[in-house]
């Protein structure tokens, strides 16, 4: 499926709870190849804008950190607001 950054926590939590391995691939300004898209279990769009890879990595890392914080029960996230 296609998702937005706000949806990643739910997906990550599901994978974490099932002890599944997760791999991320950051596409270039034109995305990834059709072959890679077809092999992917899930496609995530960080934004309709194009970011340098360094910023895209930080955005993705922050979402992974948020999901792990929720799993741990941390008050980092703003769940329920």
PDB file of N, CA and C in Angstrom:
ATOM      1  N   UNK A   1       0.818  -1.186   0.000  1.00  0.00           N
ATOM      2  CA  UNK A   1       0.000   0.000   0.000  1.00  0.00           C
ATOM      3  C   UNK A   1       0.857   1.244   0.000  1.00  0.00           C
ATOM      4  N   UNK A   2       0.246   2.350  -0.284  1.00  0.00           N
ATOM      5  CA  UNK A   2       0.921   3.642  -0.240  1.00  0.00           C
ATOM      6  C   UNK A   2       0.546   4.325   1.059  1.00  0.00           C
ATOM      7  N   UNK A   3       1.505   4.972   1.676  1.00  0.00           N
ATOM      8  CA  UNK A   3       1.217   5.613   2.945  1.00  0.00           C
ATOM      9  C   UNK A   3       1.931   6.918   3.107  1.00  0.00           C
ATOM     10  N   UNK A   4       1.491   7.659   4.076  1.00  0.00           N
ATOM     11  CA  UNK A   4       2.115   8.918   4.427  1.00  0.00           C
ATOM     12  C   UNK A   4       2.876   8.729   5.723  1.00  0.00           C
ATOM     13  N   UNK A   5       3.722   9.669   6.053  1.00  0.00           N
ATOM     14  CA  UNK A   5       4.573   9.548   7.233  1.00  0.00           C
ATOM     15  C   UNK A   5       3.753   9.274   8.487  1.00  0.00           C
ATOM     16  N   UNK A   6       2.605   9.899   8.654  1.00  0.00           N
ATOM     17  CA  UNK A   6       1.788   9.685   9.840  1.00  0.00           C
ATOM     18  C   UNK A   6       1.326   8.252  10.019  1.00  0.00           C
ATOM     19  N   UNK A   7       1.303   7.486   8.938  1.00  0.00           N
ATOM     20  CA  UNK A   7       0.855   6.099   8.991  1.00  0.00           C
ATOM     21  C   UNK A   7       1.984   5.131   9.317  1.00  0.00           C
ATOM     22  N   UNK A   8       3.205   5.605   9.237  1.00  0.00           N
ATOM     23  CA  UNK A   8       4.333   4.687   9.400  1.00  0.00           C
ATOM     24  C   UNK A   8       4.391   4.066  10.790  1.00  0.00           C
ATOM     25  N   UNK A   9       3.983   4.792  11.815  1.00  0.00           N
ATOM     26  CA  UNK A   9       4.039   4.262  13.178  1.00  0.00           C
ATOM     27  C   UNK A   9       3.199   2.998  13.286  1.00  0.00           C
ATOM     28  N   UNK A  10       2.012   3.013  12.742  1.00  0.00           N
ATOM     29  CA  UNK A  10       1.130   1.841  12.790  1.00  0.00           C
ATOM     30  C   UNK A  10       1.769   0.643  12.080  1.00  0.00           C
ATOM     31  N   UNK A  11       2.340   0.887  10.930  1.00  0.00           N
ATOM     32  CA  UNK A  11       2.971  -0.189  10.163  1.00  0.00           C
ATOM     33  C   UNK A  11       4.191  -0.730  10.897  1.00  0.00           C
ATOM     34  N   UNK A  12       5.026   0.182  11.402  1.00  0.00           N
ATOM     35  CA  UNK A  12       6.217  -0.257  12.134  1.00  0.00           C
ATOM     36  C   UNK A  12       5.840  -1.039  13.384  1.00  0.00           C
ATOM     37  N   UNK A  13       4.839  -0.567  14.102  1.00  0.00           N
ATOM     38  CA  UNK A  13       4.410  -1.272  15.312  1.00  0.00           C
ATOM     39  C   UNK A  13       3.974  -2.692  14.972  1.00  0.00           C
ATOM     40  N   UNK A  14       3.239  -2.845  13.878  1.00  0.00           N
ATOM     41  CA  UNK A  14       2.799  -4.168  13.450  1.00  0.00           C
ATOM     42  C   UNK A  14       3.995  -5.066  13.156  1.00  0.00           C
ATOM     43  N   UNK A  15       4.963  -4.552  12.426  1.00  0.00           N
ATOM     44  CA  UNK A  15       6.173  -5.332  12.101  1.00  0.00           C
ATOM     45  C   UNK A  15       6.989  -5.636  13.359  1.00  0.00           C
ATOM     46  N   UNK A  16       7.147  -4.625  14.237  1.00  0.00           N
ATOM     47  CA  UNK A  16       7.905  -4.840  15.476  1.00  0.00           C
ATOM     48  C   UNK A  16       7.235  -5.924  16.327  1.00  0.00           C
ATOM     49  N   UNK A  17       5.918  -5.852  16.442  1.00  0.00           N
ATOM     50  CA  UNK A  17       5.195  -6.816  17.270  1.00  0.00           C
ATOM     51  C   UNK A  17       5.276  -8.228  16.718  1.00  0.00           C
ATOM     52  N   UNK A  18       5.476  -8.358  15.421  1.00  0.00           N
ATOM     53  CA  UNK A  18       5.604  -9.671  14.789  1.00  0.00           C
ATOM     54  C   UNK A  18       7.065 -10.067  14.614  1.00  0.00           C
ATOM     55  N   UNK A  19       7.980  -9.259  15.164  1.00  0.00           N
ATOM     56  CA  UNK A  19       9.424  -9.499  15.046  1.00  0.00           C
ATOM     57  C   UNK A  19       9.850  -9.689  13.592  1.00  0.00           C
ATOM     58  N   UNK A  20       9.329  -8.850  12.724  1.00  0.00           N
ATOM     59  CA  UNK A  20       9.667  -8.916  11.302  1.00  0.00           C
ATOM     60  C   UNK A  20      10.832  -7.983  10.996  1.00  0.00           C
ATOM     61  N   UNK A  21      11.671  -8.387  10.048  1.00  0.00           N
ATOM     62  CA  UNK A  21      12.743  -7.517   9.572  1.00  0.00           C
ATOM     63  C   UNK A  21      12.154  -6.460   8.656  1.00  0.00           C
ATOM     64  N   UNK A  22      12.722  -5.276   8.709  1.00  0.00           N
ATOM     65  CA  UNK A  22      12.245  -4.171   7.889  1.00  0.00           C
ATOM     66  C   UNK A  22      13.435  -3.575   7.152  1.00  0.00           C
ATOM     67  N   UNK A  23      13.265  -3.328   5.862  1.00  0.00           N
ATOM     68  CA  UNK A  23      14.285  -2.643   5.063  1.00  0.00           C
ATOM     69  C   UNK A  23      13.655  -1.408   4.451  1.00  0.00           C
ATOM     70  N   UNK A  24      14.423  -0.339   4.400  1.00  0.00           N
ATOM     71  CA  UNK A  24      13.961   0.906   3.796  1.00  0.00           C
ATOM     72  C   UNK A  24      14.866   1.237   2.616  1.00  0.00           C
ATOM     73  N   UNK A  25      14.255   1.727   1.552  1.00  0.00           N
ATOM     74  CA  UNK A  25      14.993   2.195   0.386  1.00  0.00           C
ATOM     75  C   UNK A  25      14.518   3.607   0.101  1.00  0.00           C
ATOM     76  N   UNK A  26      15.444   4.545   0.055  1.00  0.00           N
ATOM     77  CA  UNK A  26      15.098   5.921  -0.296  1.00  0.00           C
ATOM     78  C   UNK A  26      15.309   6.098  -1.789  1.00  0.00           C
ATOM     79  N   UNK A  27      14.242   6.514  -2.469  1.00  0.00           N
ATOM     80  CA  UNK A  27      14.335   6.735  -3.904  1.00  0.00           C
ATOM     81  C   UNK A  27      14.945   8.088  -4.219  1.00  0.00           C
ATOM     82  N   UNK A  28      15.303   8.253  -5.449  1.00  0.00           N
ATOM     83  CA  UNK A  28      15.831   9.522  -5.920  1.00  0.00           C
ATOM     84  C   UNK A  28      14.688  10.495  -6.198  1.00  0.00           C
ATOM     85  N   UNK A  29      14.980  11.602  -6.843  1.00  0.00           N
ATOM     86  CA  UNK A  29      13.951  12.608  -7.102  1.00  0.00           C
ATOM     87  C   UNK A  29      12.802  12.086  -7.963  1.00  0.00           C
ATOM     88  N   UNK A  30      13.041  11.009  -8.711  1.00  0.00           N
ATOM     89  CA  UNK A  30      11.986  10.425  -9.542  1.00  0.00           C
ATOM     90  C   UNK A  30      11.489   9.105  -8.963  1.00  0.00           C
ATOM     91  N   UNK A  31      11.783   8.864  -7.697  1.00  0.00           N
ATOM     92  CA  UNK A  31      11.303   7.645  -7.050  1.00  0.00           C
ATOM     93  C   UNK A  31      12.234   6.469  -7.263  1.00  0.00           C
ATOM     94  N   UNK A  32      11.637   5.280  -7.276  1.00  0.00           N
ATOM     95  CA  UNK A  32      12.395   4.043  -7.473  1.00  0.00           C
ATOM     96  C   UNK A  32      11.888   3.357  -8.735  1.00  0.00           C
ATOM     97  N   UNK A  33      12.584   2.332  -9.157  1.00  0.00           N
ATOM     98  CA  UNK A  33      12.187   1.622 -10.375  1.00  0.00           C
ATOM     99  C   UNK A  33      10.855   0.890 -10.169  1.00  0.00           C
ATOM    100  N   UNK A  34      10.173   0.629 -11.257  1.00  0.00           N
ATOM    101  CA  UNK A  34       8.914  -0.127 -11.213  1.00  0.00           C
ATOM    102  C   UNK A  34       9.148  -1.508 -10.604  1.00  0.00           C
ATOM    103  N   UNK A  35      10.282  -2.120 -10.924  1.00  0.00           N
ATOM    104  CA  UNK A  35      10.601  -3.447 -10.389  1.00  0.00           C
ATOM    105  C   UNK A  35      10.677  -3.416  -8.866  1.00  0.00           C
ATOM    106  N   UNK A  36      11.325  -2.385  -8.334  1.00  0.00           N
ATOM    107  CA  UNK A  36      11.434  -2.268  -6.883  1.00  0.00           C
ATOM    108  C   UNK A  36      10.068  -1.993  -6.267  1.00  0.00           C
ATOM    109  N   UNK A  37       9.301  -1.123  -6.901  1.00  0.00           N
ATOM    110  CA  UNK A  37       7.946  -0.839  -6.406  1.00  0.00           C
ATOM    111  C   UNK A  37       7.108  -2.106  -6.336  1.00  0.00           C
ATOM    112  N   UNK A  38       7.205  -2.936  -7.366  1.00  0.00           N
ATOM    113  CA  UNK A  38       6.414  -4.170  -7.414  1.00  0.00           C
ATOM    114  C   UNK A  38       6.847  -5.177  -6.356  1.00  0.00           C
ATOM    115  N   UNK A  39       8.107  -5.165  -5.973  1.00  0.00           N
ATOM    116  CA  UNK A  39       8.614  -6.092  -4.954  1.00  0.00           C
ATOM    117  C   UNK A  39       8.328  -5.620  -3.537  1.00  0.00           C
ATOM    118  N   UNK A  40       8.049  -4.337  -3.381  1.00  0.00           N
ATOM    119  CA  UNK A  40       7.871  -3.760  -2.044  1.00  0.00           C
ATOM    120  C   UNK A  40       6.548  -4.201  -1.427  1.00  0.00           C
ATOM    121  N   UNK A  41       6.587  -4.468  -0.128  1.00  0.00           N
ATOM    122  CA  UNK A  41       5.363  -4.769   0.610  1.00  0.00           C
ATOM    123  C   UNK A  41       4.594  -3.492   0.910  1.00  0.00           C
ATOM    124  N   UNK A  42       5.327  -2.390   1.015  1.00  0.00           N
ATOM    125  CA  UNK A  42       4.702  -1.129   1.384  1.00  0.00           C
ATOM    126  C   UNK A  42       5.512   0.010   0.807  1.00  0.00           C
ATOM    127  N   UNK A  43       4.818   1.027   0.305  1.00  0.00           N
ATOM    128  CA  UNK A  43       5.478   2.223  -0.212  1.00  0.00           C
ATOM    129  C   UNK A  43       5.109   3.397   0.680  1.00  0.00           C
ATOM    130  N   UNK A  44       6.090   4.164   1.052  1.00  0.00           N
ATOM    131  CA  UNK A  44       5.889   5.293   1.952  1.00  0.00           C
ATOM    132  C   UNK A  44       6.316   6.571   1.251  1.00  0.00           C
ATOM    133  N   UNK A  45       5.487   7.576   1.339  1.00  0.00           N
ATOM    134  CA  UNK A  45       5.831   8.884   0.811  1.00  0.00           C
ATOM    135  C   UNK A  45       6.095   9.814   1.988  1.00  0.00           C
ATOM    136  N   UNK A  46       7.307  10.308   2.098  1.00  0.00           N
ATOM    137  CA  UNK A  46       7.634  11.231   3.179  1.00  0.00           C
ATOM    138  C   UNK A  46       6.964  12.580   2.965  1.00  0.00           C
ATOM    139  N   UNK A  47       6.818  12.968   1.707  1.00  0.00           N
ATOM    140  CA  UNK A  47       6.245  14.268   1.389  1.00  0.00           C
ATOM    141  C   UNK A  47       6.050  14.359  -0.121  1.00  0.00           C
ATOM    142  N   UNK A  48       5.132  15.202  -0.578  1.00  0.00           N
ATOM    143  CA  UNK A  48       5.051  15.427  -2.019  1.00  0.00           C
ATOM    144  C   UNK A  48       6.252  16.242  -2.524  1.00  0.00           C
ATOM    145  N   UNK A  49       6.986  16.842  -1.598  1.00  0.00           N
ATOM    146  CA  UNK A  49       8.183  17.605  -1.972  1.00  0.00           C
ATOM    147  C   UNK A  49       9.371  16.659  -2.113  1.00  0.00           C
ATOM    148  N   UNK A  50      10.401  17.135  -2.796  1.00  0.00           N
ATOM    149  CA  UNK A  50      11.643  16.383  -2.950  1.00  0.00           C
ATOM    150  C   UNK A  50      12.656  16.918  -1.945  1.00  0.00           C
ATOM    151  N   UNK A  51      13.279  15.994  -1.191  1.00  0.00           N
ATOM    152  CA  UNK A  51      14.279  16.366  -0.199  1.00  0.00           C
ATOM    153  C   UNK A  51      15.621  15.738  -0.548  1.00  0.00           C
ATOM    154  N   UNK A  52      16.710  16.378  -0.134  1.00  0.00           N
ATOM    155  CA  UNK A  52      18.008  15.710  -0.238  1.00  0.00           C
ATOM    156  C   UNK A  52      17.979  14.435   0.617  1.00  0.00           C
ATOM    157  N   UNK A  53      18.765  13.451   0.241  1.00  0.00           N
ATOM    158  CA  UNK A  53      18.780  12.184   0.981  1.00  0.00           C
ATOM    159  C   UNK A  53      19.064  12.380   2.461  1.00  0.00           C
ATOM    160  N   UNK A  54      19.923  13.341   2.792  1.00  0.00           N
ATOM    161  CA  UNK A  54      20.256  13.561   4.199  1.00  0.00           C
ATOM    162  C   UNK A  54      19.014  13.953   5.009  1.00  0.00           C
ATOM    163  N   UNK A  55      18.172  14.799   4.453  1.00  0.00           N
ATOM    164  CA  UNK A  55      16.954  15.214   5.159  1.00  0.00           C
ATOM    165  C   UNK A  55      15.938  14.079   5.176  1.00  0.00           C
ATOM    166  N   UNK A  56      15.810  13.366   4.072  1.00  0.00           N
ATOM    167  CA  UNK A  56      14.880  12.232   4.017  1.00  0.00           C
ATOM    168  C   UNK A  56      15.251  11.188   5.071  1.00  0.00           C
ATOM    169  N   UNK A  57      16.538  10.939   5.238  1.00  0.00           N
ATOM    170  CA  UNK A  57      16.980   9.977   6.258  1.00  0.00           C
ATOM    171  C   UNK A  57      16.582  10.430   7.656  1.00  0.00           C
ATOM    172  N   UNK A  58      16.750  11.725   7.933  1.00  0.00           N
ATOM    173  CA  UNK A  58      16.386  12.255   9.254  1.00  0.00           C
ATOM    174  C   UNK A  58      14.875  12.129   9.481  1.00  0.00           C
ATOM    175  N   UNK A  59      14.070  12.459   8.481  1.00  0.00           N
ATOM    176  CA  UNK A  59      12.613  12.331   8.607  1.00  0.00           C
ATOM    177  C   UNK A  59      12.218  10.884   8.884  1.00  0.00           C
ATOM    178  N   UNK A  60      12.800   9.956   8.134  1.00  0.00           N
ATOM    179  CA  UNK A  60      12.485   8.543   8.329  1.00  0.00           C
ATOM    180  C   UNK A  60      12.960   8.060   9.693  1.00  0.00           C
ATOM    181  N   UNK A  61      14.158   8.433  10.083  1.00  0.00           N
ATOM    182  CA  UNK A  61      14.702   8.030  11.372  1.00  0.00           C
ATOM    183  C   UNK A  61      13.835   8.534  12.522  1.00  0.00           C
ATOM    184  N   UNK A  62      13.347   9.772  12.410  1.00  0.00           N
ATOM    185  CA  UNK A  62      12.493  10.322  13.458  1.00  0.00           C
ATOM    186  C   UNK A  62      11.202   9.520  13.586  1.00  0.00           C
ATOM    187  N   UNK A  63      10.639   9.079  12.478  1.00  0.00           N
ATOM    188  CA  UNK A  63       9.415   8.282  12.522  1.00  0.00           C
ATOM    189  C   UNK A  63       9.672   6.900  13.122  1.00  0.00           C
ATOM    190  N   UNK A  64      10.817   6.326  12.823  1.00  0.00           N
ATOM    191  CA  UNK A  64      11.185   5.037  13.424  1.00  0.00           C
ATOM    192  C   UNK A  64      11.368   5.219  14.934  1.00  0.00           C
ATOM    193  N   UNK A  65      12.054   6.288  15.330  1.00  0.00           N
ATOM    194  CA  UNK A  65      12.241   6.583  16.755  1.00  0.00           C
ATOM    195  C   UNK A  65      10.895   6.760  17.443  1.00  0.00           C
ATOM    196  N   UNK A  66       9.974   7.464  16.792  1.00  0.00           N
ATOM    197  CA  UNK A  66       8.637   7.683  17.356  1.00  0.00           C
ATOM    198  C   UNK A  66       7.925   6.346  17.572  1.00  0.00           C
ATOM    199  N   UNK A  67       7.976   5.472  16.577  1.00  0.00           N
ATOM    200  CA  UNK A  67       7.326   4.164  16.705  1.00  0.00           C
ATOM    201  C   UNK A  67       7.927   3.356  17.847  1.00  0.00           C
ATOM    202  N   UNK A  68       9.251   3.358  17.953  1.00  0.00           N
ATOM    203  CA  UNK A  68       9.901   2.631  19.050  1.00  0.00           C
ATOM    204  C   UNK A  68       9.548   3.235  20.404  1.00  0.00           C
ATOM    205  N   UNK A  69       9.428   4.560  20.458  1.00  0.00           N
ATOM    206  CA  UNK A  69       9.044   5.231  21.706  1.00  0.00           C
ATOM    207  C   UNK A  69       7.635   4.842  22.123  1.00  0.00           C
ATOM    208  N   UNK A  70       6.735   4.771  21.169  1.00  0.00           N
ATOM    209  CA  UNK A  70       5.362   4.353  21.466  1.00  0.00           C
ATOM    210  C   UNK A  70       5.361   2.922  21.972  1.00  0.00           C
ATOM    211  N   UNK A  71       6.122   2.060  21.301  1.00  0.00           N
ATOM    212  CA  UNK A  71       6.186   0.655  21.728  1.00  0.00           C
ATOM    213  C   UNK A  71       6.710   0.539  23.152  1.00  0.00           C
ATOM    214  N   UNK A  72       7.678   1.376  23.491  1.00  0.00           N
ATOM    215  CA  UNK A  72       8.288   1.351  24.821  1.00  0.00           C
ATOM    216  C   UNK A  72       7.390   1.995  25.881  1.00  0.00           C
ATOM    217  N   UNK A  73       6.396   2.795  25.436  1.00  0.00           N
ATOM    218  CA  UNK A  73       5.515   3.461  26.381  1.00  0.00           C
ATOM    219  C   UNK A  73       5.997   4.843  26.773  1.00  0.00           C
ATOM    220  N   UNK A  74       6.943   5.380  26.008  1.00  0.00           N
ATOM    221  CA  UNK A  74       7.492   6.716  26.293  1.00  0.00           C
ATOM    222  C   UNK A  74       6.445   7.795  26.041  1.00  0.00           C
ATOM    223  N   UNK A  75       6.634   8.923  26.678  1.00  0.00           N
ATOM    224  CA  UNK A  75       5.733  10.049  26.460  1.00  0.00           C
ATOM    225  C   UNK A  75       6.224  10.946  25.338  1.00  0.00           C
ATOM    226  N   UNK A  76       7.178  10.474  24.561  1.00  0.00           N
ATOM    227  CA  UNK A  76       7.727  11.252  23.450  1.00  0.00           C
ATOM    228  C   UNK A  76       6.653  11.650  22.449  1.00  0.00           C
ATOM    229  N   UNK A  77       5.832  10.716  22.098  1.00  0.00           N
ATOM    230  CA  UNK A  77       4.824  10.961  21.070  1.00  0.00           C
ATOM    231  C   UNK A  77       3.633  11.745  21.631  1.00  0.00           C
ATOM    232  N   UNK A  78       2.797  12.230  20.737  1.00  0.00           N
ATOM    233  CA  UNK A  78       1.602  12.966  21.140  1.00  0.00           C
ATOM    234  C   UNK A  78       0.362  12.150  20.828  1.00  0.00           C
ATOM    235  N   UNK A  79       0.378  10.914  21.119  1.00  0.00           N
ATOM    236  CA  UNK A  79      -0.727  10.009  20.838  1.00  0.00           C
ATOM    237  C   UNK A  79      -1.992  10.485  21.537  1.00  0.00           C
ATOM    238  N   UNK A  80      -3.101  10.420  20.838  1.00  0.00           N
ATOM    239  CA  UNK A  80      -4.384  10.774  21.428  1.00  0.00           C
ATOM    240  C   UNK A  80      -4.730  12.238  21.296  1.00  0.00           C
ATOM    241  N   UNK A  81      -3.860  13.037  20.719  1.00  0.00           N
ATOM    242  CA  UNK A  81      -4.143  14.469  20.552  1.00  0.00           C
ATOM    243  C   UNK A  81      -4.530  14.739  19.125  1.00  0.00           C
TER     244      UNK A  81
END
